[in-house]
mmCIF file of C-alpha atoms and ligand atoms in Angstrom:
data_model
loop_
_atom_site.group_PDB
_atom_site.id
_atom_site.type_symbol
_atom_site.label_atom_id
_atom_site.label_comp_id
_atom_site.label_asym_id
_atom_site.label_seq_id
_atom_site.Cartn_x
_atom_site.Cartn_y
_atom_site.Cartn_z
ATOM 1 C CA MET W 1 84.891 208.237 -47.969
ATOM 2 C CA SER W 2 85.196 204.815 -46.462
ATOM 3 C CA ASN W 3 87.953 202.472 -45.343
ATOM 4 C CA GLY W 4 88.381 199.080 -46.894
ATOM 5 C CA LYS W 5 88.890 196.344 -47.470
ATOM 6 C CA TYR W 6 87.531 193.791 -45.057
ATOM 7 C CA GLU W 7 87.713 189.985 -45.158
ATOM 8 C CA VAL W 8 86.991 187.013 -42.991
ATOM 9 C CA ASP W 9 89.412 184.223 -42.678
ATOM 10 C CA PRO W 10 87.149 181.070 -42.809
ATOM 11 C CA SER W 11 89.648 178.861 -41.030
ATOM 12 C CA ALA W 12 89.738 181.213 -38.029
ATOM 13 C CA CYS W 13 85.986 182.033 -37.872
ATOM 14 C CA ILE W 14 84.190 180.401 -34.891
ATOM 15 C CA ARG W 15 80.803 181.595 -36.119
ATOM 16 C CA CYS W 16 80.066 183.836 -33.110
ATOM 17 C CA GLY W 17 78.291 186.416 -35.323
ATOM 18 C CA SER W 18 80.063 189.391 -33.647
ATOM 19 C CA CYS W 19 80.763 190.887 -37.052
ATOM 20 C CA ALA W 20 77.125 190.533 -38.277
ATOM 21 C CA THR W 21 75.872 191.912 -34.881
ATOM 22 C CA GLY W 22 77.352 195.298 -35.737
ATOM 23 C CA ALA W 23 77.268 195.250 -39.417
ATOM 24 C CA PRO W 24 74.494 192.887 -40.626
ATOM 25 C CA ALA W 25 74.579 194.451 -44.216
ATOM 26 C CA ILE W 26 78.285 193.665 -44.597
ATOM 27 C CA PHE W 27 78.766 190.268 -42.943
ATOM 28 C CA SER W 28 76.346 187.351 -43.110
ATOM 29 C CA LEU W 29 76.201 184.242 -41.052
ATOM 30 C CA ARG W 30 74.401 181.429 -42.620
ATOM 31 C CA ALA W 31 75.998 177.878 -42.905
ATOM 32 C CA GLY W 32 79.687 177.730 -42.228
ATOM 33 C CA PRO W 33 81.976 180.661 -41.435
ATOM 34 C CA ALA W 34 80.822 184.299 -41.699
ATOM 35 C CA LYS W 35 81.154 185.877 -45.169
ATOM 36 C CA VAL W 36 81.677 189.364 -46.399
ATOM 37 C CA VAL W 37 78.553 190.266 -48.482
ATOM 38 C CA ARG W 38 79.999 193.567 -49.737
ATOM 39 C CA GLN W 39 82.512 196.161 -48.742
ATOM 40 C CA PRO W 40 81.479 199.211 -46.597
ATOM 41 C CA GLU W 41 80.229 202.263 -48.515
ATOM 42 C CA THR W 42 79.691 204.868 -45.744
ATOM 43 C CA GLU W 43 81.612 206.168 -42.766
ATOM 44 C CA SER W 44 79.211 204.391 -40.407
ATOM 45 C CA GLU W 45 79.602 201.103 -42.238
ATOM 46 C CA SER W 46 83.370 201.371 -42.176
ATOM 47 C CA ARG W 47 83.096 202.123 -38.435
ATOM 48 C CA ALA W 48 80.960 198.982 -37.932
ATOM 49 C CA CYS W 49 83.614 196.872 -39.902
ATOM 50 C CA GLU W 50 86.399 198.213 -37.781
ATOM 51 C CA GLU W 51 84.387 197.447 -34.678
ATOM 52 C CA ALA W 52 84.056 193.835 -36.045
ATOM 53 C CA VAL W 53 87.860 193.545 -36.380
ATOM 54 C CA ARG W 54 88.313 194.529 -32.776
ATOM 55 C CA LEU W 55 85.427 192.492 -31.411
ATOM 56 C CA CYS W 56 86.160 189.230 -33.298
ATOM 57 C CA PRO W 57 87.558 186.849 -30.598
ATOM 58 C CA SER W 58 89.617 184.773 -33.029
ATOM 59 C CA GLY W 59 91.154 187.438 -35.236
ATOM 60 C CA ALA W 60 89.172 186.097 -38.243
ATOM 61 C CA VAL W 61 87.920 189.523 -39.402
ATOM 62 C CA ARG W 62 90.689 191.465 -40.909
ATOM 63 C CA ALA W 63 91.224 194.856 -42.634
ATOM 64 C CA ALA W 64 93.630 195.490 -45.489
ATOM 65 C CA GLU W 65 94.418 199.009 -44.286
ATOM 66 C CA PRO W 66 94.682 200.726 -40.829
ATOM 67 C CA TRP W 67 91.424 202.379 -39.668
ATOM 68 C CA GLN W 68 91.069 206.165 -40.181
ATOM 69 C CA THR W 69 88.242 208.281 -38.943
ATOM 70 C CA SER W 70 87.052 211.803 -39.302
ATOM 71 C CA GLY W 71 86.296 211.671 -35.589
ATOM 72 C CA ALA W 72 82.627 212.617 -36.151
ATOM 73 C CA LEU W 73 80.767 211.274 -33.146
ATOM 74 C CA GLY W 74 77.210 210.136 -33.827
ATOM 75 C CA ALA W 75 77.201 209.018 -37.400
ATOM 76 C CA GLU W 76 74.889 206.100 -36.259
ATOM 77 C CA LYS W 77 72.600 208.300 -34.145
ATOM 78 C CA ALA W 78 69.344 207.391 -35.943
ATOM 79 C CA GLY W 79 68.085 203.904 -36.605
ATOM 80 C CA PRO W 80 65.558 201.372 -35.502
ATOM 81 C CA GLY W 81 65.730 199.212 -32.409
ATOM 82 C CA LEU W 82 68.711 196.965 -31.929
ATOM 83 C CA TYR W 83 66.802 194.045 -30.500
ATOM 84 C CA PRO W 84 65.283 192.630 -33.764
ATOM 85 C CA VAL W 85 68.717 192.625 -35.566
ATOM 86 C CA LEU W 86 70.579 191.136 -32.558
ATOM 87 C CA ALA W 87 67.922 188.481 -32.006
ATOM 88 C CA GLU W 88 68.137 187.499 -35.687
ATOM 89 C CA VAL W 89 71.940 187.248 -35.721
ATOM 90 C CA ALA W 90 71.801 185.269 -32.416
ATOM 91 C CA GLU W 91 69.378 182.771 -34.156
ATOM 92 C CA SER W 92 71.713 182.207 -37.038
ATOM 93 C CA ALA W 93 74.761 181.807 -34.726
ATOM 94 C CA ARG W 94 73.026 179.626 -31.997
ATOM 95 C CA TRP W 95 74.016 176.036 -31.524
ATOM 96 C CA LYS W 96 71.831 173.243 -30.178
ATOM 97 C CA LEU W 97 72.616 171.521 -26.969
ATOM 98 C CA SER W 98 71.525 168.228 -28.536
ATOM 99 C CA GLU W 99 74.013 168.692 -31.338
ATOM 100 C CA LEU W 100 77.090 168.865 -29.151
ATOM 101 C CA PRO W 101 79.218 165.609 -29.724
ATOM 102 C CA TRP W 102 78.038 163.993 -26.440
ATOM 103 C CA SER W 103 79.059 160.484 -27.758
ATOM 104 C CA ARG W 104 82.550 161.583 -28.285
ATOM 105 C CA TYR W 105 83.200 162.202 -24.564
ATOM 106 C CA ASP W 106 86.648 160.632 -23.761
ATOM 107 C CA PRO W 107 87.172 160.015 -20.060
ATOM 108 C CA GLY W 108 90.869 159.327 -20.791
ATOM 109 C CA CYS W 109 91.494 163.063 -21.491
ATOM 110 C CA VAL W 110 89.996 164.263 -18.180
ATOM 111 C CA SER W 111 92.290 165.280 -15.339
ATOM 112 C CA SER W 112 91.164 166.368 -11.863
ATOM 113 C CA PRO W 113 92.341 170.056 -12.336
ATOM 114 C CA LEU W 114 90.297 170.123 -15.569
ATOM 115 C CA ARG W 115 87.213 168.951 -13.777
ATOM 116 C CA ALA W 116 87.776 171.575 -10.963
ATOM 117 C CA LEU W 117 88.148 174.279 -13.566
ATOM 118 C CA VAL W 118 84.953 173.402 -15.422
ATOM 119 C CA LYS W 119 83.115 173.190 -12.189
ATOM 120 C CA GLU W 120 84.321 176.669 -11.337
ATOM 121 C CA MET W 121 83.293 178.023 -14.642
ATOM 122 C CA ALA W 122 79.815 176.406 -14.479
ATOM 123 C CA PHE W 123 79.359 177.909 -11.060
ATOM 124 C CA HIS W 124 80.023 181.485 -12.149
ATOM 125 C CA GLU W 125 77.781 181.163 -15.169
ATOM 126 C CA HIS W 126 74.799 181.097 -12.846
ATOM 127 C CA ALA W 127 75.458 184.748 -11.817
ATOM 128 C CA THR W 128 73.384 185.908 -14.981
ATOM 129 C CA TYR W 129 70.238 185.152 -13.084
ATOM 130 C CA SER W 130 70.726 187.866 -10.497
ATOM 131 C CA ALA W 131 72.373 190.187 -13.165
ATOM 132 C CA THR W 132 69.161 189.813 -15.254
ATOM 133 C CA GLN W 133 67.132 190.870 -12.309
ATOM 134 C CA ARG W 134 69.323 193.962 -11.989
ATOM 135 C CA PHE W 135 69.136 194.688 -15.771
ATOM 136 C CA MET W 136 65.396 194.519 -15.726
ATOM 137 C CA GLN W 137 65.294 197.036 -12.794
ATOM 138 C CA ALA W 138 68.110 199.409 -13.783
ATOM 139 C CA PHE W 139 67.037 199.502 -17.549
ATOM 140 C CA ALA W 140 63.287 199.246 -16.966
ATOM 141 C CA ASP W 141 62.492 202.141 -19.346
ATOM 142 C CA ASP W 142 64.744 200.829 -22.030
ATOM 143 C CA THR W 143 62.307 198.423 -23.914
ATOM 144 C CA ASP W 144 64.837 197.660 -26.610
ATOM 145 C CA PHE W 145 67.599 196.619 -24.233
ATOM 146 C CA THR W 146 65.358 194.625 -21.783
ATOM 147 C CA GLN W 147 63.978 192.706 -24.761
ATOM 148 C CA TRP W 148 67.485 191.772 -25.889
ATOM 149 C CA VAL W 149 68.262 190.733 -22.175
ATOM 150 C CA SER W 150 65.840 187.860 -22.784
ATOM 151 C CA VAL W 151 68.118 186.515 -25.475
ATOM 152 C CA TRP W 152 71.172 187.004 -23.301
ATOM 153 C CA PHE W 153 69.661 185.332 -20.267
ATOM 154 C CA TYR W 154 68.408 182.365 -22.399
ATOM 155 C CA GLU W 155 71.737 181.749 -24.024
ATOM 156 C CA GLU W 156 73.739 182.251 -20.754
ATOM 157 C CA THR W 157 71.494 179.781 -18.940
ATOM 158 C CA ARG W 158 72.478 177.118 -21.446
ATOM 159 C CA HIS W 159 76.223 177.437 -20.565
ATOM 160 C CA PRO W 160 76.096 175.940 -17.151
ATOM 161 C CA THR W 161 73.586 173.401 -18.301
ATOM 162 C CA ALA W 162 76.102 172.088 -20.902
ATOM 163 C CA LEU W 163 79.028 172.259 -18.569
ATOM 164 C CA MET W 164 77.103 170.535 -15.744
ATOM 165 C CA ARG W 165 76.114 167.715 -18.114
ATOM 166 C CA TRP W 166 79.872 167.335 -18.954
ATOM 167 C CA LEU W 167 80.707 167.316 -15.325
ATOM 168 C CA ALA W 168 78.127 164.549 -14.687
ATOM 169 C CA LEU W 169 79.815 162.453 -17.458
ATOM 170 C CA SER W 170 83.147 162.982 -15.711
ATOM 171 C CA GLY W 171 81.673 161.657 -12.470
ATOM 172 C CA GLU W 172 81.748 164.994 -10.715
ATOM 173 C CA THR W 173 79.048 165.285 -8.079
ATOM 174 C CA LEU W 174 77.560 168.780 -7.579
ATOM 175 C CA GLU W 175 76.112 170.035 -4.165
ATOM 176 C CA ALA W 176 72.348 170.342 -3.961
ATOM 177 C CA ASP W 177 72.615 174.150 -3.762
ATOM 178 C CA PHE W 178 75.292 174.471 -6.517
ATOM 179 C CA VAL W 179 72.997 176.498 -8.781
ATOM 180 C CA ALA W 180 71.365 178.574 -6.032
ATOM 181 C CA ARG W 181 74.803 179.646 -4.699
ATOM 182 C CA GLY W 182 76.091 180.505 -8.078
ATOM 183 C CA ARG W 183 73.316 183.022 -8.651
ATOM 184 C CA VAL W 184 74.877 185.731 -6.459
ATOM 185 C CA SER W 185 76.329 188.616 -8.487
ATOM 186 C CA THR W 186 77.894 191.997 -7.548
ATOM 187 C CA PRO W 187 75.514 195.095 -7.645
ATOM 188 C CA PHE W 188 75.634 197.339 -10.639
ATOM 189 C CA MET W 189 77.215 200.721 -10.517
ATOM 190 C CA LYS W 190 75.130 204.003 -10.999
ATOM 191 C CA SER W 191 76.179 204.686 -14.530
ATOM 192 C CA ARG W 192 74.215 202.641 -17.079
ATOM 193 C CA THR W 193 77.047 203.148 -19.615
ATOM 194 C CA GLY W 194 79.521 201.940 -17.019
ATOM 195 C CA THR W 195 77.422 198.884 -16.526
ATOM 196 C CA LEU W 196 77.332 198.083 -20.173
ATOM 197 C CA VAL W 197 81.072 198.649 -20.537
ATOM 198 C CA THR W 198 81.743 196.312 -17.532
ATOM 199 C CA ASN W 199 79.720 193.629 -19.446
ATOM 200 C CA ILE W 200 81.582 194.269 -22.699
ATOM 201 C CA ILE W 201 84.848 193.560 -20.839
ATOM 202 C CA SER W 202 83.718 190.551 -18.952
ATOM 203 C CA GLU W 203 82.129 188.929 -22.114
ATOM 204 C CA MET W 204 85.458 189.578 -23.948
ATOM 205 C CA VAL W 205 87.446 188.040 -21.173
ATOM 206 C CA GLY W 206 85.005 185.127 -20.953
ATOM 207 C CA ALA W 207 85.133 184.458 -24.697
ATOM 208 C CA ASP W 208 88.999 184.431 -24.470
ATOM 209 C CA ALA W 209 89.022 182.128 -21.445
ATOM 210 C CA TYR W 210 86.644 179.648 -23.132
ATOM 211 C CA LEU W 211 88.594 179.747 -26.364
ATOM 212 C CA GLY W 212 91.781 179.137 -24.448
ATOM 213 C CA LEU W 213 90.216 176.132 -22.750
ATOM 214 C CA SER W 214 89.004 174.951 -26.059
ATOM 215 C CA VAL W 215 92.501 174.901 -27.420
ATOM 216 C CA ALA W 216 94.097 173.603 -24.297
ATOM 217 C CA SER W 217 91.664 170.666 -23.711
ATOM 218 C CA SER W 218 92.281 167.375 -25.524
ATOM 219 C CA GLU W 219 88.776 166.094 -24.446
ATOM 220 C CA PRO W 220 86.814 166.267 -27.750
ATOM 221 C CA LEU W 221 83.365 167.122 -26.244
ATOM 222 C CA LEU W 222 84.719 169.874 -24.098
ATOM 223 C CA THR W 223 86.710 171.225 -26.866
ATOM 224 C CA THR W 224 83.611 171.660 -29.088
ATOM 225 C CA MET W 225 81.422 172.832 -26.210
ATOM 226 C CA THR W 226 83.834 175.582 -24.971
ATOM 227 C CA ARG W 227 84.334 176.856 -28.489
ATOM 228 C CA GLN W 228 80.570 177.166 -28.837
ATOM 229 C CA ILE W 229 80.273 178.961 -25.459
ATOM 230 C CA ALA W 230 83.137 181.290 -26.419
ATOM 231 C CA ALA W 231 81.238 182.231 -29.595
ATOM 232 C CA ASP W 232 78.178 183.171 -27.412
ATOM 233 C CA GLU W 233 80.227 185.234 -25.087
ATOM 234 C CA ALA W 234 81.928 187.098 -27.929
ATOM 235 C CA ARG W 235 78.559 187.820 -29.534
ATOM 236 C CA HIS W 236 77.257 189.156 -26.141
ATOM 237 C CA ALA W 237 80.290 191.448 -25.899
ATOM 238 C CA ALA W 238 79.466 192.792 -29.413
ATOM 239 C CA SER W 239 75.764 193.233 -28.385
ATOM 240 C CA PHE W 240 76.531 195.135 -25.177
ATOM 241 C CA TYR W 241 78.897 197.136 -27.255
ATOM 242 C CA ARG W 242 76.017 198.225 -29.464
ATOM 243 C CA PHE W 243 73.831 199.258 -26.598
ATOM 244 C CA ALA W 244 76.862 201.165 -24.951
ATOM 245 C CA ARG W 245 77.659 203.000 -28.251
ATOM 246 C CA ARG W 246 74.076 204.012 -28.721
ATOM 247 C CA ARG W 247 73.987 205.362 -25.207
ATOM 248 C CA ILE W 248 77.161 207.397 -25.773
ATOM 249 C CA VAL W 249 76.170 208.906 -29.114
ATOM 250 C CA THR W 250 72.578 209.753 -28.070
ATOM 251 C CA ALA W 251 73.578 211.063 -24.595
ATOM 252 C CA GLU W 252 72.916 214.689 -23.631
ATOM 253 C CA ASN W 253 76.474 214.855 -22.385
ATOM 254 C CA PRO W 254 78.568 212.235 -24.429
ATOM 255 C CA GLU W 255 81.735 213.388 -22.642
ATOM 256 C CA ARG W 256 80.309 212.176 -19.290
ATOM 257 C CA GLU W 257 79.451 208.781 -20.752
ATOM 258 C CA ARG W 258 82.974 208.538 -22.270
ATOM 259 C CA LEU W 259 84.393 209.302 -18.829
ATOM 260 C CA ASP W 260 82.297 206.540 -17.269
ATOM 261 C CA SER W 261 83.593 204.059 -19.883
ATOM 262 C CA LEU W 262 87.151 205.049 -19.265
ATOM 263 C CA LYS W 263 86.837 204.693 -15.539
ATOM 264 C CA VAL W 264 85.518 201.197 -15.909
ATOM 265 C CA LEU W 265 88.410 200.256 -18.259
ATOM 266 C CA HIS W 266 91.005 201.847 -15.959
ATOM 267 C CA PHE W 267 89.559 200.001 -12.819
ATOM 268 C CA TRP W 268 89.610 196.743 -14.752
ATOM 269 C CA LEU W 269 93.108 197.062 -15.944
ATOM 270 C CA ASN W 270 94.306 197.834 -12.471
ATOM 271 C CA GLU W 271 92.277 195.108 -10.848
ATOM 272 C CA GLN W 272 93.785 192.648 -13.308
ATOM 273 C CA GLN W 273 97.269 193.289 -11.568
ATOM 274 C CA SER W 274 95.783 192.033 -8.401
ATOM 275 C CA VAL W 275 96.331 188.252 -7.928
ATOM 276 C CA SER W 276 93.497 188.137 -5.372
ATOM 277 C CA HIS W 277 90.900 189.153 -8.028
ATOM 278 C CA PRO W 278 88.425 186.306 -8.529
ATOM 279 C CA VAL W 279 88.952 186.305 -12.330
ATOM 280 C CA SER W 280 92.757 186.062 -11.855
ATOM 281 C CA GLN W 281 92.302 183.156 -9.382
ATOM 282 C CA THR W 282 90.028 181.299 -11.776
ATOM 283 C CA MET W 283 92.482 181.905 -14.562
ATOM 284 C CA ALA W 284 95.396 180.646 -12.612
ATOM 285 C CA ARG W 285 93.704 177.295 -12.360
ATOM 286 C CA LEU W 286 94.087 176.970 -16.103
ATOM 287 C CA ALA W 287 97.917 176.867 -15.590
ATOM 288 C CA PRO W 288 98.300 173.009 -15.289
ATOM 289 C CA ILE W 289 95.929 172.392 -18.131
ATOM 290 C CA ARG W 290 97.615 174.929 -20.309
ATOM 291 C CA LEU W 291 100.993 173.422 -19.600
ATOM 292 C CA GLU W 292 99.755 169.986 -20.463
ATOM 293 C CA ALA W 293 98.697 171.394 -23.803
ATOM 294 C CA GLY W 294 102.099 173.102 -24.434
ATOM 295 C CA LEU W 295 100.674 176.636 -23.996
ATOM 296 C CA PRO W 296 102.185 179.356 -21.669
ATOM 297 C CA ALA W 297 101.060 178.767 -18.073
ATOM 298 C CA GLU W 298 99.619 182.102 -17.479
ATOM 299 C CA PHE W 299 96.192 183.112 -18.888
ATOM 300 C CA GLN W 300 96.525 186.686 -20.431
ATOM 301 C CA ALA W 301 93.261 188.551 -20.655
ATOM 302 C CA PRO W 302 93.051 190.236 -24.027
ATOM 303 C CA ARG W 303 93.936 193.667 -22.543
ATOM 304 C CA GLU W 304 95.245 195.243 -25.747
ATOM 305 C CA ARG W 305 92.248 194.168 -27.825
ATOM 306 C CA ILE W 306 89.824 195.347 -25.086
ATOM 307 C CA CYS W 307 91.597 198.673 -25.083
ATOM 308 C CA ARG W 308 91.228 198.905 -28.852
ATOM 309 C CA ALA W 309 87.603 198.041 -28.622
ATOM 310 C CA ILE W 310 86.895 200.741 -25.952
ATOM 311 C CA ALA W 311 88.930 203.156 -28.000
ATOM 312 C CA MET W 312 86.484 202.591 -30.777
ATOM 313 C CA LEU W 313 83.592 202.818 -28.426
ATOM 314 C CA THR W 314 84.609 206.173 -26.945
ATOM 315 C CA ASP W 315 86.488 207.721 -30.007
ATOM 316 C CA LEU W 316 89.457 208.183 -27.637
ATOM 317 C CA PRO W 317 93.012 207.423 -28.752
ATOM 318 C CA ILE W 318 93.639 204.343 -26.563
ATOM 319 C CA ALA W 319 96.282 202.350 -28.390
ATOM 320 C CA SER W 320 97.418 200.308 -25.365
ATOM 321 C CA PRO W 321 96.765 199.923 -21.582
ATOM 322 C CA ALA W 322 99.377 202.532 -20.860
ATOM 323 C CA ASP W 323 97.303 205.237 -22.493
ATOM 324 C CA VAL W 324 94.267 204.736 -20.229
ATOM 325 C CA PHE W 325 95.312 206.714 -17.142
ATOM 326 C CA PRO W 326 96.581 209.900 -18.835
ATOM 327 C CA LEU W 327 93.334 209.838 -20.945
ATOM 328 C CA LEU W 328 91.277 209.382 -17.826
ATOM 329 C CA ALA W 329 92.864 212.448 -16.257
ATOM 330 C CA GLU W 330 92.352 214.520 -19.403
ATOM 331 C CA GLN W 331 88.684 213.390 -19.701
ATOM 332 C CA THR W 332 87.976 214.069 -16.057
ATOM 333 C CA ALA W 333 89.309 217.645 -16.479
ATOM 334 C CA ARG W 334 87.249 218.024 -19.651
ATOM 335 C CA VAL W 335 83.973 216.940 -17.939
ATOM 336 C CA HIS W 336 84.604 219.221 -14.904
ATOM 337 C CA ALA W 337 85.480 222.198 -17.072
ATOM 338 C CA GLU W 338 82.060 221.750 -18.852
ATOM 339 C CA ALA W 339 80.290 221.410 -15.510
HETATM 340 FE FE1 FE2 U 401 78.283 182.422 -20.227
HETATM 341 FE FE1 FE2 U 402 77.914 185.937 -22.296
#
């Protein structure tokens, strides 16, 4: 029994490949927007389509009916390595630095808050260097994941390259140690699943922030560039999701892994309330640019969508952020009772 029917709105698709990352037999990404090749036929294919709905950054993947599941954990237990599939989708989705519309740069559309914001975003992009070092150590025995990290690191390294080239066009000078200082990142937590979930969330927030900037900016080169970067971040979220899901379904104690996932979600939701959080500070800088573009001043992280994605990841009934804390208490009690 499978759910149906799924479709892609070509006018909303940003060609991130998140859908094909999870369901390569259902969604294809060649030229132009993603396309539905066929409808899902099995429970695990339906699940992958529903994951695509929740991970699509622009709401382009849609379902005709609400998702229903038998709740069976582990339908996708078996299967080959993820790296070859993810690397192939990434190649179909990937854009070229040389193909960005550099000649369309319009200095008349660039304000000083916009330059400051782009500089801040370029700075934080460099943190993937130290994060890669940590991934290689913490996941050293996971050949599949560490192979994929090479794709992630390559694509992430292009983001500040493109943004810094835009900054140079805008006349912004960068300090000599700009790249080196940006390479600092926070240490990983003990739980590997927790680390993967942290990355799902930050990639989803990043995709949303870049898409917001793409819509808000009237500078043509930046509009295109940030849309392309948003597509990469969204595909990274979908890829981290696949590795996290595999860890949960193959774990000796899946309840423990679900608890770690919930903890990360709970911590992030609460941190978002804090105005002193670096992400909130960065997003606050968007306000003048968003207002200029006629958008609401405040950047809202896609909290609801992230909750729905983590619900799918953990098979827990998280319909909104308000559900997370009670579920965390329940799940903690469940894990302790088992122990
Ligand atoms: Fe990035
Ligand atoms: Fe990313």
